[in-house]
């Protein structure tokens, strides 16, 4: 547990750190983790306002997590109205902090009731609850953070200290500003994607979200196995998710006649389609940040294959010319092979094909899951890095959960 002094020191450095996280999902996870740490809460959830509803967006629970070690908590998102009937709804509606001793024994002065459905399902006992609004500097409530079961030094659930309330409200304000910024970055990226890939109305933003979430899930597992330091992992997740969302952004350069063709492409069309890799990379010429760099790498490398039969190979994306020393005998660029392909490219390659096979396209039907998994297995070592395929199967539960979270319709 943190001392008062440590808490204030932490608040100050956190304010700086969280404003640097650009990706919304990564940010929500980070905010919840830090808020829980601040007041030693066993569990918590974040609700983000969407239109006139509250969306249950992220949840953590140490006790439940301990019951299934190594697994990510499986949770579903749902929306609830902003009114005084629920605890989170009340806080969003009134903008007031709510510090409750026991969710099962609410004083009758309150208009809301506690929904025990999730406790009943999970066997968890929600006791103390600290629920507060995420308010921006303009005073807009953009969401609600709910901390559950403060623990004392012996791990027993106790009430949240009233002394912590000002601290947590200050934290909430910094969190709200960071979330608002991440929402803007995300909506900008989604608009970019809409202009590109979503020229084809049959493809939706769901593909992009799924590919990004699969990529991050596989990366996390892979990085943990490889002993990648925690700070590196955190930072990479953030940029990797956004870069993965933009993997096909170069399709904006491909003519509709090819992009939307409801049939197999012929050889000439397929050659043109291949340009979407370096066309995408070109959008990130100004390598202002690691985000631009990662996006460029992902766009350029997501169709390379482990056995050296992919595309576009060793080229300079800006003029599409072969790099000196990498010419085949006919002068064409030699495809990248094995570890010549950057890790981010190898990851997105797997996530992209998994999703493409699992989805309906203008040119193909969706495949049954069994066939998709079989295809990935037989492509281990040919199309895909065997280590990535192995990692994919090790986190298949998370992958399936992501598919459910981002359905096509
Ligand atoms: P995409 O639809 O997102 O597919 C991404 C990758 O998933 C493909 O890369 C390929 O590796 C894999 N994939 C997709 N469908 C199948 C399939 O039915 N069988 C197998 N074995 N693999 C599949 P690829 O082939 O380099 O294609 C890149 C992009 O080019 C595709 O993205 C799609 O937008 C377009 N494309 C590819 N083939 C066709 C086609 O026959 N017709 C049309 N209209 N577009 C195509
Ligand atoms: C974008 O390129 O869509 C914006 C992402 C950023 O640089 O933060
Ligand atoms: C994430 O969305 O942050 C990762 C995917 C998941 O495990 O749900
Ligand atoms: Fe692609
Ligand atoms: Fe794709």
Coordinates of C-alpha atoms and ligand atoms in Angstrom, one line a residue:
X1 CA 0.0 0.0 0.0
X2 CA 1.2 3.5 -0.8
X3 CA 1.8 6.2 1.9
X4 CA 0.2 9.7 1.4
X5 CA 3.5 11.1 0.2
X6 CA 4.0 8.3 -2.3
X7 CA 0.4 8.9 -3.5
X8 CA 1.0 12.5 -4.3
X9 CA 4.3 11.8 -6.0
X10 CA 2.7 9.1 -8.1
X11 CA -0.2 11.4 -9.1
X12 CA 2.2 14.0 -10.5
X13 CA 4.3 11.6 -12.5
X14 CA 1.2 9.7 -13.7
X15 CA -0.3 12.9 -15.1
X16 CA 2.7 13.2 -17.4
X17 CA 2.8 9.5 -18.4
X18 CA -0.9 9.0 -19.2
X19 CA -1.0 12.0 -21.6
X20 CA 1.5 10.2 -23.7
X21 CA -0.6 7.1 -24.3
X22 CA -2.5 7.7 -27.5
X23 CA -4.5 4.5 -27.9
X24 CA -7.8 4.4 -26.1
X25 CA -7.9 0.8 -25.0
X26 CA -4.4 0.8 -23.7
X27 CA -5.1 4.0 -21.9
X28 CA -8.3 2.7 -20.2
X29 CA -6.4 -0.3 -19.0
X30 CA -3.6 1.8 -17.7
X31 CA -5.9 4.3 -15.9
X32 CA -7.8 1.6 -14.2
X33 CA -4.7 -0.1 -13.0
X34 CA -3.2 3.0 -11.6
X35 CA -6.4 4.2 -10.0
X36 CA -6.7 0.8 -8.2
X37 CA -3.1 0.9 -7.1
X38 CA -3.6 4.4 -5.6
X39 CA -6.3 3.2 -3.2
X40 CA -5.5 -0.5 -3.1
X41 CA -8.7 -1.6 -4.8
X42 CA -9.2 -5.3 -5.6
X43 CA -11.3 -4.6 -8.7
X44 CA -12.7 -1.9 -10.9
X45 CA -14.4 -0.9 -14.1
X46 CA -14.4 2.0 -16.5
X47 CA -17.5 3.2 -18.3
X48 CA -17.2 5.6 -21.2
X49 CA -20.0 7.8 -22.4
X50 CA -21.2 7.1 -25.9
X51 CA -24.0 9.2 -27.3
X52 CA -26.5 9.2 -24.4
X53 CA -25.4 5.9 -22.9
X54 CA -22.7 4.6 -20.7
X55 CA -20.6 1.9 -22.2
X56 CA -19.0 -0.6 -19.8
X57 CA -15.6 -0.6 -21.5
X58 CA -13.0 -2.1 -19.3
X59 CA -12.8 -4.2 -16.1
X60 CA -10.1 -5.7 -13.8
X61 CA -10.5 -8.0 -10.9
X62 CA -7.5 -9.4 -9.0
X63 CA -9.4 -12.0 -7.1
X64 CA -11.1 -13.4 -10.1
X65 CA -7.9 -13.2 -12.1
X66 CA -6.2 -15.3 -9.4
X67 CA -8.7 -18.0 -10.0
X68 CA -7.7 -18.3 -13.6
X69 CA -4.0 -17.4 -13.7
X70 CA -2.4 -16.4 -17.0
X71 CA -5.8 -15.7 -18.6
X72 CA -7.2 -12.4 -19.5
X73 CA -10.5 -11.8 -17.9
X74 CA -13.3 -12.5 -20.3
X75 CA -15.7 -9.7 -20.2
X76 CA -18.4 -8.4 -22.5
X77 CA -19.2 -4.8 -23.2
X78 CA -22.7 -3.5 -22.7
X79 CA -24.4 -0.1 -22.6
X80 CA -26.7 1.3 -19.9
X81 CA -28.8 4.5 -19.8
X82 CA -27.5 7.5 -17.9
X83 CA -30.1 7.8 -15.1
X84 CA -30.4 7.4 -11.4
X85 CA -31.3 3.7 -11.4
X86 CA -27.8 2.3 -11.5
X87 CA -24.8 3.4 -9.5
X88 CA -22.6 4.3 -12.5
X89 CA -25.6 5.9 -14.2
X90 CA -26.3 8.1 -11.1
X91 CA -22.7 9.3 -11.0
X92 CA -22.7 10.1 -14.7
X93 CA -26.0 11.9 -14.3
X94 CA -25.2 13.9 -11.2
X95 CA -21.5 14.3 -11.7
X96 CA -21.0 13.5 -8.0
X97 CA -18.6 11.1 -6.4
X98 CA -20.2 8.2 -4.5
X99 CA -18.4 6.4 -1.7
X100 CA -20.4 3.4 -0.6
X101 CA -19.5 1.0 2.2
X102 CA -21.4 -2.0 1.1
X103 CA -23.2 -2.4 -2.2
X104 CA -25.5 -5.0 -0.7
X105 CA -26.6 -2.7 2.1
X106 CA -27.4 0.6 0.4
X107 CA -29.0 3.3 2.6
X108 CA -32.6 3.7 1.4
X109 CA -32.0 7.5 0.7
X110 CA -30.4 6.5 -2.6
X111 CA -32.5 6.2 -5.8
X112 CA -30.3 3.5 -7.4
X113 CA -29.9 -0.2 -6.6
X114 CA -26.9 -2.5 -7.1
X115 CA -27.1 -5.0 -9.9
X116 CA -25.9 -8.4 -8.4
X117 CA -26.1 -10.3 -11.7
X118 CA -22.3 -10.3 -12.3
X119 CA -21.5 -11.2 -8.7
X120 CA -24.0 -14.1 -8.9
X121 CA -22.4 -15.2 -12.2
X122 CA -18.8 -15.0 -11.0
X123 CA -19.2 -15.8 -7.3
X124 CA -17.5 -12.5 -6.4
X125 CA -18.7 -10.4 -3.4
X126 CA -18.7 -6.7 -4.2
X127 CA -18.6 -4.7 -1.0
X128 CA -17.1 -1.2 -0.8
X129 CA -17.4 0.9 -4.0
X130 CA -15.9 4.2 -4.9
X131 CA -17.5 5.5 -8.1
X132 CA -16.6 8.9 -9.6
X133 CA -17.1 10.9 -12.7
X134 CA -14.3 11.4 -15.3
X135 CA -14.7 15.1 -15.8
X136 CA -12.7 17.2 -18.3
X137 CA -11.6 20.8 -17.6
X138 CA -14.8 22.0 -19.3
X139 CA -16.8 20.1 -16.7
X140 CA -18.1 17.5 -19.2
X141 CA -18.4 14.0 -17.8
X142 CA -16.9 11.7 -20.4
X143 CA -17.2 8.5 -18.3
X144 CA -17.2 6.9 -14.9
X145 CA -14.6 5.0 -13.0
X146 CA -15.7 2.5 -10.4
X147 CA -13.3 1.0 -7.9
X148 CA -14.4 -2.0 -5.9
X149 CA -13.3 -3.5 -2.5
X150 CA -10.5 -1.4 -1.0
X151 CA -8.2 -3.8 0.8
X152 CA -6.5 -3.3 4.1
X153 CA -3.0 -4.5 4.9
X154 CA -4.4 -8.0 5.6
X155 CA -6.2 -8.1 2.3
X156 CA -9.6 -7.7 3.8
X157 CA -12.3 -5.6 2.0
X158 CA -12.8 -2.3 3.8
X159 CA -14.4 1.0 3.1
X160 CA -12.6 3.5 0.8
X161 CA -11.0 6.3 2.9
X162 CA -12.7 9.7 2.6
X163 CA -9.2 11.2 2.7
X164 CA -8.5 9.7 -0.7
X165 CA -11.4 11.4 -2.4
X166 CA -9.7 14.7 -3.4
X167 CA -6.7 12.8 -4.7
X168 CA -8.8 10.5 -6.8
X169 CA -10.9 13.4 -8.2
X170 CA -7.7 15.0 -9.3
X171 CA -6.5 11.8 -10.9
X172 CA -10.0 11.5 -12.6
X173 CA -9.6 14.9 -14.2
X174 CA -6.2 14.0 -15.7
X175 CA -7.6 10.7 -16.9
X176 CA -10.6 12.4 -18.5
X177 CA -8.4 14.8 -20.4
X178 CA -6.1 11.9 -21.6
X179 CA -9.2 9.8 -22.6
X180 CA -10.6 12.7 -24.6
X181 CA -7.4 13.1 -26.5
X182 CA -7.1 9.4 -27.2
X183 CA -10.7 9.4 -28.5
X184 CA -9.8 12.1 -30.9
X185 CA -6.7 10.2 -32.1
X186 CA -8.8 7.1 -32.6
X187 CA -11.6 8.9 -34.4
X188 CA -9.0 10.5 -36.7
X189 CA -7.5 7.1 -37.4
X190 CA -11.0 5.6 -38.0
X191 CA -11.8 8.5 -40.4
X192 CA -8.5 7.8 -42.3
X193 CA -9.5 4.1 -42.5
X194 CA -13.0 4.9 -43.6
X195 CA -11.7 7.0 -46.5
X196 CA -9.5 4.1 -47.5
X197 CA -10.6 0.5 -46.9
X198 CA -14.2 1.5 -46.2
X199 CA -14.7 2.7 -49.7
X200 CA -15.9 -0.8 -49.9
X201 CA -19.1 -0.8 -47.9
X202 CA -18.9 -4.6 -47.4
X203 CA -15.9 -4.2 -45.3
X204 CA -16.4 -2.5 -41.9
X205 CA -14.3 -0.9 -39.2
X206 CA -14.9 -4.2 -37.3
X207 CA -12.2 -5.9 -39.5
X208 CA -9.7 -3.2 -38.6
X209 CA -10.5 -3.3 -34.9
X210 CA -10.3 -7.1 -34.8
X211 CA -7.0 -7.2 -36.6
X212 CA -5.6 -4.7 -34.2
X213 CA -6.8 -6.5 -31.1
X214 CA -5.6 -9.9 -32.4
X215 CA -2.2 -8.4 -33.2
X216 CA -1.9 -6.9 -29.7
X217 CA -3.1 -10.1 -28.0
X218 CA -0.5 -12.2 -29.8
X219 CA 2.2 -9.6 -29.3
X220 CA 1.5 -9.5 -25.5
X221 CA 1.8 -13.2 -25.2
X222 CA 4.9 -13.4 -27.4
X223 CA 6.6 -10.6 -25.6
X224 CA 5.9 -12.1 -22.2
X225 CA 7.4 -15.4 -23.3
X226 CA 10.4 -13.5 -24.7
X227 CA 10.9 -11.5 -21.6
X228 CA 10.4 -8.2 -23.2
X229 CA 10.7 -5.5 -20.5
X230 CA 7.3 -4.2 -19.2
X231 CA 7.8 -0.6 -20.3
X232 CA 8.7 -1.7 -23.8
X233 CA 5.7 -3.9 -24.0
X234 CA 3.4 -1.2 -22.8
X235 CA 4.7 1.3 -25.3
X236 CA 4.7 -1.1 -28.2
X237 CA 1.1 -2.3 -27.5
X238 CA 0.0 1.3 -27.9
X239 CA 1.7 2.0 -31.2
X240 CA 1.2 -1.5 -32.5
X241 CA -2.6 -1.4 -32.1
X242 CA -2.9 1.9 -34.1
X243 CA -0.4 0.7 -36.7
X244 CA -2.3 -2.6 -37.1
X245 CA -5.5 -0.6 -37.6
X246 CA -3.9 1.1 -40.5
X247 CA -2.3 -2.0 -42.2
X248 CA -4.4 -1.7 -45.3
X249 CA -4.7 2.1 -45.5
X250 CA -2.8 1.9 -48.8
X251 CA -5.8 0.4 -50.4
X252 CA -7.0 4.0 -50.8
X253 CA -4.6 4.1 -53.8
X254 CA -6.3 1.1 -55.5
X255 CA -9.0 1.6 -58.2
X256 CA -12.5 0.6 -57.2
X257 CA -12.7 -1.8 -60.2
X258 CA -10.1 -3.9 -58.5
X259 CA -10.8 -3.2 -54.9
X260 CA -14.5 -4.1 -55.1
X261 CA -14.2 -6.8 -57.8
X262 CA -16.7 -9.5 -56.7
X263 CA -14.5 -12.2 -58.1
X264 CA -11.0 -13.5 -58.1
X265 CA -8.4 -11.0 -59.4
X266 CA -6.4 -11.8 -62.5
X267 CA -2.6 -11.6 -62.5
X268 CA -2.4 -8.0 -63.7
X269 CA -5.0 -6.9 -61.1
X270 CA -3.2 -8.8 -58.4
X271 CA 0.0 -7.0 -59.2
X272 CA -1.7 -3.6 -58.8
X273 CA -3.3 -4.8 -55.6
X274 CA 0.1 -5.5 -54.2
X275 CA 0.9 -1.8 -54.4
X276 CA -1.3 -1.2 -51.3
X277 CA 1.7 -2.2 -49.1
X278 CA 4.1 0.4 -50.2
X279 CA 1.4 3.0 -50.9
X280 CA 0.4 2.6 -47.3
X281 CA 4.0 3.0 -46.1
X282 CA 4.3 6.2 -48.1
X283 CA 1.6 7.8 -46.0
X284 CA 4.1 7.8 -43.1
X285 CA 7.1 9.3 -44.9
X286 CA 7.5 11.9 -42.3
X287 CA 8.6 9.7 -39.5
X288 CA 7.7 12.1 -36.8
X289 CA 7.1 9.5 -34.2
X290 CA 7.4 5.8 -33.3
X291 CA 3.7 5.6 -34.3
X292 CA 4.5 6.7 -37.9
X293 CA 7.4 4.4 -38.0
X294 CA 5.4 1.4 -36.8
X295 CA 2.6 2.2 -39.2
X296 CA 5.0 2.3 -42.1
X297 CA 6.6 -1.0 -41.1
X298 CA 3.2 -2.7 -40.8
X299 CA 1.8 -1.5 -44.1
X300 CA 5.0 -2.4 -45.9
X301 CA 5.5 -5.9 -44.4
X302 CA 2.2 -7.4 -43.7
X303 CA 2.2 -9.5 -46.9
X304 CA 5.7 -10.8 -46.6
X305 CA 5.8 -14.6 -45.9
X306 CA 8.2 -16.5 -43.6
X307 CA 9.5 -18.7 -46.5
X308 CA 10.3 -15.7 -48.7
X309 CA 7.4 -16.0 -51.1
X310 CA 5.5 -12.8 -50.1
X311 CA 5.5 -9.2 -51.4
X312 CA 6.7 -6.5 -52.0
X313 CA 10.1 -7.6 -50.9
X314 CA 13.3 -5.5 -50.4
X315 CA 12.2 -2.2 -51.9
X316 CA 12.3 1.4 -51.1
X317 CA 8.6 2.2 -50.5
X318 CA 9.0 5.7 -51.8
X319 CA 9.9 4.9 -55.4
X320 CA 9.1 1.1 -55.3
X321 CA 12.6 0.4 -56.6
X322 CA 14.5 -2.7 -55.5
X323 CA 17.2 -2.1 -52.9
X324 CA 20.7 -2.6 -54.2
X325 CA 21.9 -6.1 -53.6
X326 CA 18.4 -7.6 -53.3
X327 CA 17.6 -8.1 -57.0
X328 CA 16.5 -11.5 -58.3
X329 CA 18.1 -12.6 -61.6
X330 CA 15.3 -10.9 -63.4
X331 CA 15.8 -7.7 -61.5
X332 CA 12.7 -8.0 -59.4
X333 CA 13.0 -7.4 -55.7
X334 CA 13.7 -10.5 -53.6
X335 CA 10.9 -11.0 -51.0
X336 CA 11.9 -10.7 -47.3
X337 CA 12.3 -14.0 -45.5
X338 CA 12.2 -15.2 -41.9
X339 CA 13.6 -12.7 -39.5
X340 CA 14.2 -10.2 -42.3
X341 CA 10.5 -9.5 -41.8
X342 CA 10.0 -7.1 -38.9
X343 CA 8.2 -8.6 -35.9
X344 CA 5.3 -6.2 -36.3
X345 CA 4.9 -7.4 -40.0
X346 CA 4.9 -11.0 -39.0
X347 CA 2.3 -10.4 -36.3
X348 CA -0.1 -8.5 -38.5
X349 CA 0.3 -11.0 -41.3
X350 CA -1.1 -13.7 -39.1
X351 CA -3.9 -11.6 -37.6
X352 CA -4.9 -10.3 -41.0
X353 CA -5.2 -13.7 -42.7
X354 CA -7.0 -15.2 -39.7
X355 CA -9.6 -12.4 -39.9
X356 CA -9.8 -12.4 -43.7
X357 CA -10.5 -16.2 -43.8
X358 CA -13.0 -15.9 -40.9
X359 CA -14.9 -13.1 -42.7
X360 CA -17.0 -12.8 -45.8
X361 CA -15.4 -10.7 -48.6
X362 CA -16.7 -9.4 -51.9
X363 CA -14.7 -12.2 -53.5
X364 CA -15.1 -15.1 -51.0
X365 CA -17.3 -16.6 -48.4
X366 CA -16.3 -16.9 -44.8
X367 CA -14.6 -20.1 -43.7
X368 CA -15.6 -22.4 -40.8
X369 CA -13.4 -21.9 -37.8
X370 CA -12.0 -25.5 -38.0
X371 CA -10.8 -24.8 -41.6
X372 CA -9.3 -21.5 -40.7
X373 CA -7.3 -23.0 -37.8
X374 CA -6.2 -25.9 -40.0
X375 CA -5.0 -23.4 -42.6
X376 CA -3.0 -21.5 -40.1
X377 CA -1.4 -24.7 -38.8
X378 CA -0.3 -25.9 -42.2
X379 CA 1.0 -22.4 -43.1
X380 CA 3.3 -22.4 -40.0
X381 CA 6.8 -22.1 -41.4
X382 CA 5.6 -21.3 -44.9
X383 CA 3.4 -18.2 -44.8
X384 CA 3.8 -17.5 -41.0
X385 CA 6.5 -17.4 -38.4
X386 CA 6.1 -20.7 -36.5
X387 CA 6.6 -19.0 -33.2
X388 CA 3.7 -16.6 -34.0
X389 CA 1.4 -19.5 -34.9
X390 CA 2.3 -21.2 -31.7
X391 CA 1.6 -18.1 -29.7
X392 CA -1.7 -17.6 -31.6
X393 CA -2.9 -21.0 -30.5
X394 CA -1.8 -20.4 -26.9
X395 CA -4.1 -17.4 -26.7
X396 CA -7.0 -18.7 -28.8
X397 CA -9.5 -18.0 -26.0
X398 CA -8.6 -14.3 -26.1
X399 CA -8.8 -14.3 -29.9
X400 CA -12.3 -15.8 -29.9
X401 CA -13.4 -13.2 -27.3
X402 CA -12.1 -10.4 -29.5
X403 CA -14.1 -11.8 -32.4
X404 CA -17.2 -11.6 -30.3
X405 CA -16.4 -8.1 -29.1
X406 CA -16.2 -6.7 -32.7
X407 CA -18.9 -8.5 -34.8
X408 CA -19.4 -7.4 -38.4
X409 CA -22.9 -6.1 -37.9
Ligands
LIG1 P1 -7.8 -9.3 -47.6 O1 -9.1 -9.7 -48.1 O2 -7.9 -8.6 -46.2 O3 -7.0 -10.6 -47.4 C1 -5.7 -10.6 -46.7 C2 -5.0 -11.9 -46.9 O4 -5.7 -13.0 -46.4 C3 -4.7 -12.2 -48.3 O5 -3.6 -11.5 -48.8 C4 -4.4 -13.7 -48.3 O6 -3.1 -13.9 -47.7 C5 -5.4 -14.1 -47.2 N1 -6.6 -14.6 -47.8 C6 -7.8 -14.0 -48.0 N2 -8.7 -14.7 -48.6 C7 -8.1 -15.9 -48.8 C8 -8.6 -17.2 -49.4 O7 -9.7 -17.3 -49.8 N3 -7.6 -18.2 -49.4 C9 -6.4 -18.1 -48.9 N4 -5.5 -19.1 -49.0 N5 -5.9 -16.9 -48.4 C10 -6.8 -15.9 -48.3 P2 -3.5 -11.3 -50.4 O8 -3.8 -12.5 -51.1 O9 -2.1 -10.7 -50.7 O10 -4.6 -10.2 -50.8 C11 -4.4 -8.9 -50.3 C12 -5.7 -8.2 -50.5 O11 -6.0 -8.2 -51.9 C13 -6.9 -8.8 -49.9 O12 -7.1 -8.4 -48.6 C14 -8.0 -8.3 -50.8 O13 -8.4 -7.0 -50.5 C15 -7.4 -8.3 -52.2 N6 -7.6 -9.5 -52.9 C16 -6.9 -10.6 -52.9 N7 -7.4 -11.6 -53.7 C17 -8.5 -11.0 -54.2 C18 -9.5 -11.5 -55.2 O14 -9.5 -12.6 -55.7 N8 -10.5 -10.6 -55.5 C19 -10.6 -9.4 -54.9 N9 -11.7 -8.6 -55.3 N10 -9.7 -8.9 -54.0 C20 -8.7 -9.7 -53.7
LIG2 C1 -3.3 9.9 -37.8 O1 -2.3 9.8 -38.6 O2 -4.4 9.5 -38.1 C2 -3.0 10.6 -36.4 C3 -2.2 9.7 -35.5 C4 -1.2 10.5 -34.7 O3 -0.2 10.9 -35.3 O4 -1.3 10.6 -33.5
LIG3 C1 -7.3 -5.4 -25.5 O1 -8.4 -5.1 -26.1 O2 -6.8 -4.5 -24.8 C2 -6.7 -6.7 -25.7 C3 -7.7 -7.7 -26.2 C4 -8.3 -8.5 -25.1 O3 -7.7 -9.3 -24.5 O4 -9.6 -8.3 -25.0
LIG4 FE1 -3.2 -6.0 -47.0
LIG5 FE1 -6.5 -6.6 -44.2

